[in-house]
GROMACS .gro file of C-alpha atoms in nm:
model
  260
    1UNK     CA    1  -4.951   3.425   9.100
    2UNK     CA    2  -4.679   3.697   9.078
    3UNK     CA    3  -4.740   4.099   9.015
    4UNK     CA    4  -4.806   4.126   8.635
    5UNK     CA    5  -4.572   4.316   8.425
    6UNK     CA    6  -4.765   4.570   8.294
    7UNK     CA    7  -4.741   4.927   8.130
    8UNK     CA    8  -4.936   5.201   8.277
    9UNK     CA    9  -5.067   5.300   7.894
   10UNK     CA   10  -5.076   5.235   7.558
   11UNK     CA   11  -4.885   5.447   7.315
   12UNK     CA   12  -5.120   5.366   7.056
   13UNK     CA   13  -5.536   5.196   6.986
   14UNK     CA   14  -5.490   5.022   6.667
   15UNK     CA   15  -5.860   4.949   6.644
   16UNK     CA   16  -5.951   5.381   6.663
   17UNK     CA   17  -5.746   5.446   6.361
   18UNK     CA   18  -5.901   5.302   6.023
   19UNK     CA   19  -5.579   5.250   5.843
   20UNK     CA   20  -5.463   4.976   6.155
   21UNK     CA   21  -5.833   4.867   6.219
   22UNK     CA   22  -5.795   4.620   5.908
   23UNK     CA   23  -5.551   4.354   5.801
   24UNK     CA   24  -5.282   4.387   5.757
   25UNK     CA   25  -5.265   4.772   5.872
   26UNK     CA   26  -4.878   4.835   5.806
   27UNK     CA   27  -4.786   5.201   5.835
   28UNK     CA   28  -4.420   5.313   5.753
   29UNK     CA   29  -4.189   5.372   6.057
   30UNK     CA   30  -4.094   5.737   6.126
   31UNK     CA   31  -3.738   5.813   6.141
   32UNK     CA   32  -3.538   5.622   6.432
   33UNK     CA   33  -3.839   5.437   6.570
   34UNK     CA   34  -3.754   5.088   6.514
   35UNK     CA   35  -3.662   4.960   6.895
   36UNK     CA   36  -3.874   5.053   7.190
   37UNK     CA   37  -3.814   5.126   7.583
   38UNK     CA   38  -4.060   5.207   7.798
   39UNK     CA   39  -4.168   5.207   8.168
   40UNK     CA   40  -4.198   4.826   8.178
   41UNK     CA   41  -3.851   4.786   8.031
   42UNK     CA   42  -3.674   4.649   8.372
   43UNK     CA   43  -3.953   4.438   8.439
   44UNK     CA   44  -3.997   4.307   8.093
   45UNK     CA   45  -3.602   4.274   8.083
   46UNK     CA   46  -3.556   4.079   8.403
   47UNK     CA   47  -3.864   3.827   8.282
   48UNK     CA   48  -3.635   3.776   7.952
   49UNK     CA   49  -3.318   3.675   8.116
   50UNK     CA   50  -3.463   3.493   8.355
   51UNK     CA   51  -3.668   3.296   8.091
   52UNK     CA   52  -3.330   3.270   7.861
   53UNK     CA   53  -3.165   3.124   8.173
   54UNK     CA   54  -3.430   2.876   8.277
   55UNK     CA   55  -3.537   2.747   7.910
   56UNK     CA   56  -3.335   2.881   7.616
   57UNK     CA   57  -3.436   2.550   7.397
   58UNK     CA   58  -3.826   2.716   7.433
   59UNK     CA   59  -3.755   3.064   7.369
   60UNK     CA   60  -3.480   3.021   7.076
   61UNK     CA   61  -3.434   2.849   6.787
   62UNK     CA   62  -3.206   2.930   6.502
   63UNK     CA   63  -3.162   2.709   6.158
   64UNK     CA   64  -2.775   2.635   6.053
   65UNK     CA   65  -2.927   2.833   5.764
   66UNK     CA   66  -2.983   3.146   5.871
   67UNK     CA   67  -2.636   3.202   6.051
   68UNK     CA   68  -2.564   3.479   5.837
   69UNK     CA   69  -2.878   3.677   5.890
   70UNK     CA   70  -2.810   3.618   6.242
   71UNK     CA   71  -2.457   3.791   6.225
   72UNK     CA   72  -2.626   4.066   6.070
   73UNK     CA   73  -2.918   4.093   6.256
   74UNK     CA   74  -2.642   4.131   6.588
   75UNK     CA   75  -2.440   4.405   6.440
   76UNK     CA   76  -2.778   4.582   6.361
   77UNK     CA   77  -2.900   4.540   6.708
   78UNK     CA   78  -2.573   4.691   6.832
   79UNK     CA   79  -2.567   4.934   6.585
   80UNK     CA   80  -2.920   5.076   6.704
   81UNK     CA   81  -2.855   5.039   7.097
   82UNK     CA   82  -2.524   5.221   7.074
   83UNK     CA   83  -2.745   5.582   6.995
   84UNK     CA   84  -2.947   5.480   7.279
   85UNK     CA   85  -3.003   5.652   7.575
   86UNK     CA   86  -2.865   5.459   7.873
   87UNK     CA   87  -2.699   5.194   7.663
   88UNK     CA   88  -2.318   5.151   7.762
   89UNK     CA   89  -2.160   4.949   7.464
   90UNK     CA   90  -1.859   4.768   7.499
   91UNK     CA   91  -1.605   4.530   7.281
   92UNK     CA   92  -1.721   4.236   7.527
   93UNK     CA   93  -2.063   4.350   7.695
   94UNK     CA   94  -2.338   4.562   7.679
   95UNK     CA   95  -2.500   4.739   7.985
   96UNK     CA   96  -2.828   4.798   7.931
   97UNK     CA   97  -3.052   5.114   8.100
   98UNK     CA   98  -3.143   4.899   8.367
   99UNK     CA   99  -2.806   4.838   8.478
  100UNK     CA  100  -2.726   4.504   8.384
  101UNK     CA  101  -2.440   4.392   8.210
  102UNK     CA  102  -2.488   4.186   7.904
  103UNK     CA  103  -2.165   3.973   7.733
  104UNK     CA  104  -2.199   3.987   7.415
  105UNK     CA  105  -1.982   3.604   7.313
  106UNK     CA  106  -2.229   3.422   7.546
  107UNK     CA  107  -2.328   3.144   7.312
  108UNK     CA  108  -2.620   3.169   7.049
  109UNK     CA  109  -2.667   3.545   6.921
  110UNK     CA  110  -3.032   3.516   6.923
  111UNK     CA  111  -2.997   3.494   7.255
  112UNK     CA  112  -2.786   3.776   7.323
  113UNK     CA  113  -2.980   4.020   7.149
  114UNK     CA  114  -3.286   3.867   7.322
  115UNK     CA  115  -3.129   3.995   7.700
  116UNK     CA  116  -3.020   4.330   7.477
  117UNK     CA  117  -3.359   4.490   7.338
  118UNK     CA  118  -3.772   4.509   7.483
  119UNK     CA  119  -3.871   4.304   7.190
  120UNK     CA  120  -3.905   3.971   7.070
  121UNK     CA  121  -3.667   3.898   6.729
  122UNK     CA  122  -3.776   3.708   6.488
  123UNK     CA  123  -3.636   3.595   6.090
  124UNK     CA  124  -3.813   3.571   5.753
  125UNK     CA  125  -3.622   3.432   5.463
  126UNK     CA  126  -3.730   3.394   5.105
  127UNK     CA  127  -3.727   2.980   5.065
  128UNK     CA  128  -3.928   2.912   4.643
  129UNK     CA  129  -4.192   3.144   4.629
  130UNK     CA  130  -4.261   3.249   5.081
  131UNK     CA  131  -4.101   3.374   5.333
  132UNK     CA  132  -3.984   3.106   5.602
  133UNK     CA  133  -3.919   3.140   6.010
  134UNK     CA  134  -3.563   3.079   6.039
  135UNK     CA  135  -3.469   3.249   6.319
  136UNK     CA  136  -3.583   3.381   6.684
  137UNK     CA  137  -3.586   3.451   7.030
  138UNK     CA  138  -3.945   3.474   7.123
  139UNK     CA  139  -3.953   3.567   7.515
  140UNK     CA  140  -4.327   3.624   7.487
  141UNK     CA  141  -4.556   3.469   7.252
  142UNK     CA  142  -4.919   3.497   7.276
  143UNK     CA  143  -5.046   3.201   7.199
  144UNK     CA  144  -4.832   3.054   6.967
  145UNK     CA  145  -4.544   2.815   7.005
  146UNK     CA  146  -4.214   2.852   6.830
  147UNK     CA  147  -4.132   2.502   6.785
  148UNK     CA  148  -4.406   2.427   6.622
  149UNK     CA  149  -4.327   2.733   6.410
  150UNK     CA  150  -3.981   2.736   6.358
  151UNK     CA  151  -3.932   2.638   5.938
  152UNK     CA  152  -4.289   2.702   5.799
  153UNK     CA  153  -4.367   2.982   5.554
  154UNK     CA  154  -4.598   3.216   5.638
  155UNK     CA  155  -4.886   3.073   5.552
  156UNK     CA  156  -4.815   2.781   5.758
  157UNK     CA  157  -4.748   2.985   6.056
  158UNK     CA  158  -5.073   3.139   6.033
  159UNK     CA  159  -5.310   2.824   5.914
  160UNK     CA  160  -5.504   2.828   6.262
  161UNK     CA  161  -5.564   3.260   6.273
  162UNK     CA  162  -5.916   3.270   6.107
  163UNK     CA  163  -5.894   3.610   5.884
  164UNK     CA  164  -5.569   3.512   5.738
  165UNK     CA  165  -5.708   3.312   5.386
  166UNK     CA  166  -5.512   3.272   5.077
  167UNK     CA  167  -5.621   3.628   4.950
  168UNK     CA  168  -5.507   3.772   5.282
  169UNK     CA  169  -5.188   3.518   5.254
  170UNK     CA  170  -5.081   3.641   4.915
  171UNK     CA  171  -5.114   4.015   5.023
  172UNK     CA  172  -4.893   3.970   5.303
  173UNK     CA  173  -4.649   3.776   5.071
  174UNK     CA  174  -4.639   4.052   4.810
  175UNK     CA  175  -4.560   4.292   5.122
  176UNK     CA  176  -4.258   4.095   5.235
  177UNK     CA  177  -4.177   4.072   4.864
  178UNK     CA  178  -4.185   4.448   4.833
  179UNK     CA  179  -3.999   4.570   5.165
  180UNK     CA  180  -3.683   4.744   5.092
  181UNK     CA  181  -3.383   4.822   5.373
  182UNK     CA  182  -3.497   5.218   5.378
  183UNK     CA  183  -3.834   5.180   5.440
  184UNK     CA  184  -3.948   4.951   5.710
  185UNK     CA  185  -4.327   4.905   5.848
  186UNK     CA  186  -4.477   4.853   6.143
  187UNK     CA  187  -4.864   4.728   6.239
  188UNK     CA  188  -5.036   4.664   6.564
  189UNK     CA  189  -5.259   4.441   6.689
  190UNK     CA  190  -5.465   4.441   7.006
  191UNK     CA  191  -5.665   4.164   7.214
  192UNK     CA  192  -5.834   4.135   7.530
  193UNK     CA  193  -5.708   3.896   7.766
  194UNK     CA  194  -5.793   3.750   8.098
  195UNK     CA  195  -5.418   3.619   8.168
  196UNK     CA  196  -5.142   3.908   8.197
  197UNK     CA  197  -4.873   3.705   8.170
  198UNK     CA  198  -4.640   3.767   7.894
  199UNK     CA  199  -4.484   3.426   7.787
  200UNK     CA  200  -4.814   3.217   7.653
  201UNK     CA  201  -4.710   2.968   7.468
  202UNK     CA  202  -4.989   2.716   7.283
  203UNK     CA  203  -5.009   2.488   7.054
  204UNK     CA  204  -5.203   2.473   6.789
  205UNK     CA  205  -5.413   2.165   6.949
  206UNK     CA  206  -5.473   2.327   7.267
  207UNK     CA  207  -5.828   2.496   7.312
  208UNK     CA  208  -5.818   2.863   7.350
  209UNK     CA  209  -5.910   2.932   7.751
  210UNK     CA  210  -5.781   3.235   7.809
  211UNK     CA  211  -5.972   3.530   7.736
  212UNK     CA  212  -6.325   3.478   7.811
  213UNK     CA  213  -6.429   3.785   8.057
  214UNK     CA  214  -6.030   3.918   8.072
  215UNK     CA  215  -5.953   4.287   8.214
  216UNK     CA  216  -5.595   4.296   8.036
  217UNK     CA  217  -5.546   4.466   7.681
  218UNK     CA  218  -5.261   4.258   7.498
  219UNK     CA  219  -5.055   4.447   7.224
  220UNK     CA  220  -4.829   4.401   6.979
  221UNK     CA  221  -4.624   4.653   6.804
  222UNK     CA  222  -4.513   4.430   6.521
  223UNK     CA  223  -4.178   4.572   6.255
  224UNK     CA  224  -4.093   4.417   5.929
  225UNK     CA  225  -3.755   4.556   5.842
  226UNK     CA  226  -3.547   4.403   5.548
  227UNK     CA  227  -3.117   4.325   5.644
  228UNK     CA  228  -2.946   4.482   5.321
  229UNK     CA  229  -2.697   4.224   5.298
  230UNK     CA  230  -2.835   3.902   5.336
  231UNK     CA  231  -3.214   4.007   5.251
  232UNK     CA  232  -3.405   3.834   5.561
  233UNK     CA  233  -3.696   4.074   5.691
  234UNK     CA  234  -3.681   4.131   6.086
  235UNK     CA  235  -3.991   4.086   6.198
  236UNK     CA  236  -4.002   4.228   6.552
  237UNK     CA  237  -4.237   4.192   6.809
  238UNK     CA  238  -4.313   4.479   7.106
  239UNK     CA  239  -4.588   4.370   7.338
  240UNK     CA  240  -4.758   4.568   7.600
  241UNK     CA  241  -5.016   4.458   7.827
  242UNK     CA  242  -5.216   4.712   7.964
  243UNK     CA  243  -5.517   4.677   8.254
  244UNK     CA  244  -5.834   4.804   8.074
  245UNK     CA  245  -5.911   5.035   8.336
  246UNK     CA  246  -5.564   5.278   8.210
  247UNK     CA  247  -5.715   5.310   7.936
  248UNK     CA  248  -5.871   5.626   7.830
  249UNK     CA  249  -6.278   5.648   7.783
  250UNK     CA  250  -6.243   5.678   7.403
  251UNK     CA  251  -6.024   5.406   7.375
  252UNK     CA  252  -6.228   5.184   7.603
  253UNK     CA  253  -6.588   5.237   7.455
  254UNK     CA  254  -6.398   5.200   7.072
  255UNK     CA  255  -6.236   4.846   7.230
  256UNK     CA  256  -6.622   4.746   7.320
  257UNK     CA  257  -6.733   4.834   6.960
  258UNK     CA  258  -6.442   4.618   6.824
  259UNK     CA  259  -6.525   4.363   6.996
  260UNK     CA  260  -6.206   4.228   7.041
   0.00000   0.00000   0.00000
């Protein structure tokens, strides 16, 4: 087994804060705090090229359909990473803080922007009355498969998570429905597991075997952001694995109340 990619803390305990502890837990992003680096960002970086390189039909998928929010998604992306401390922009590449250059007319823009940015990229349009998985480049999913998710509405994508019923389903729908360009959320969630590795992929036939007596806190710092042009809400995924023992005391005994 190779070194886990780890970071050596967690910026935040969803499960010590009541207004995360409970579903769905959005709070409103603060200022310029949409995309994250942090001290697993070369390590994390040069697991998602070599991933994109190795399998790109597992870790992308975009529907002819959502072209559009794709284009606009990119120029966001760039947009963002251009302010960004060690980011190098160019007309024809991107060099990112760890030093490695990124062309930008490579192919799919999914994913581009999947070798630009720490976290995973995903796309919600509004198909009849839910929003529908149209887009993403999903590096590291935690126990989900994309195929299998690529085209549902939400609901769909989350039949197999226990807590999400309809009344839970509709809530969440209202909140896409109510997102607006200026004010986008983020949530967190956070589960102990016994595998570090970041790309777990499962489908939704396969038993669950992987966190029974786990020392590795899995979390995901999870943005819903609406495109102003073409209306699709970003939904962007951040995940940091963390070794139980970095964490601090409080956070540790609140994680063995939770239960999770």
């Amino acid at each position: 087994m190779s070194e886990p990619i780890l970071q050596k803390t967690l910026p935040f305990a969803p499960w010590m804060d009541p207004r995360t502890a409970r579903l769905p837990g959005t709070l409103p992003i603060d200022d310029d705090d949409w995309l994250r680096q942090d001290d697993a960002f070369a390590a994390q970086m040069a697991e998602r090229d070599r991933l994109i390189e190795r399998s790109p039909e597992v870790v992308h998928r975009t529907l002819e359909s959502a072209r559009p929010a794709v284009a606009e998604l990119f120029v966001r992306v760039l947009d963002e990473v251009r302010n960004r401390d060690g980011y190098r922009v160019g007309a024809e590449a991107v060099v990112r803080p760890d030093g490695v250059e990124v062309p930008l007319s490579s192919g799919e823009p999914m994913l581009t922007l999947g070798r630009l940015v720490q976290e995973d990229l995903c796309l919600m349009e509004k198909v009849g009355d839910e929003h529908v998985l149209t887009a993403a480049c999903l590096c590291f999913p935690a126990s989900w498969s994309l195929d299998e998710k690529i085209g549902r509405p939400l609901i769909g994508i989350h039949r197999t998570v226990k807590p999400y019923d309809a009344d839970l389903a509709r809530r969440v729908q209202r909140m896409f429905e109510a997102i607006r360009p200026e004010n986008p959320l983020w949530r967190m969630n956070a589960l102990v597991y016994r595998d570090p590795t970041l790309f777990q992929p499962r489908r939704e036939g396969d038993p669950r075997v992987d966190r029974t007596g786990g020392s590795y806190l899995r979390a995901e710092r999870q943005c819903l952001m609406r495109l102003s042009e073409t209306r699709a809400v970003v939904f962007s995924i951040h995940t940091y694995v963390v070794h139980l023992d970095d964490l601090d005391s409080a956070a540790r005994e609140g994680l063995a109340e939770a239960r999770l």
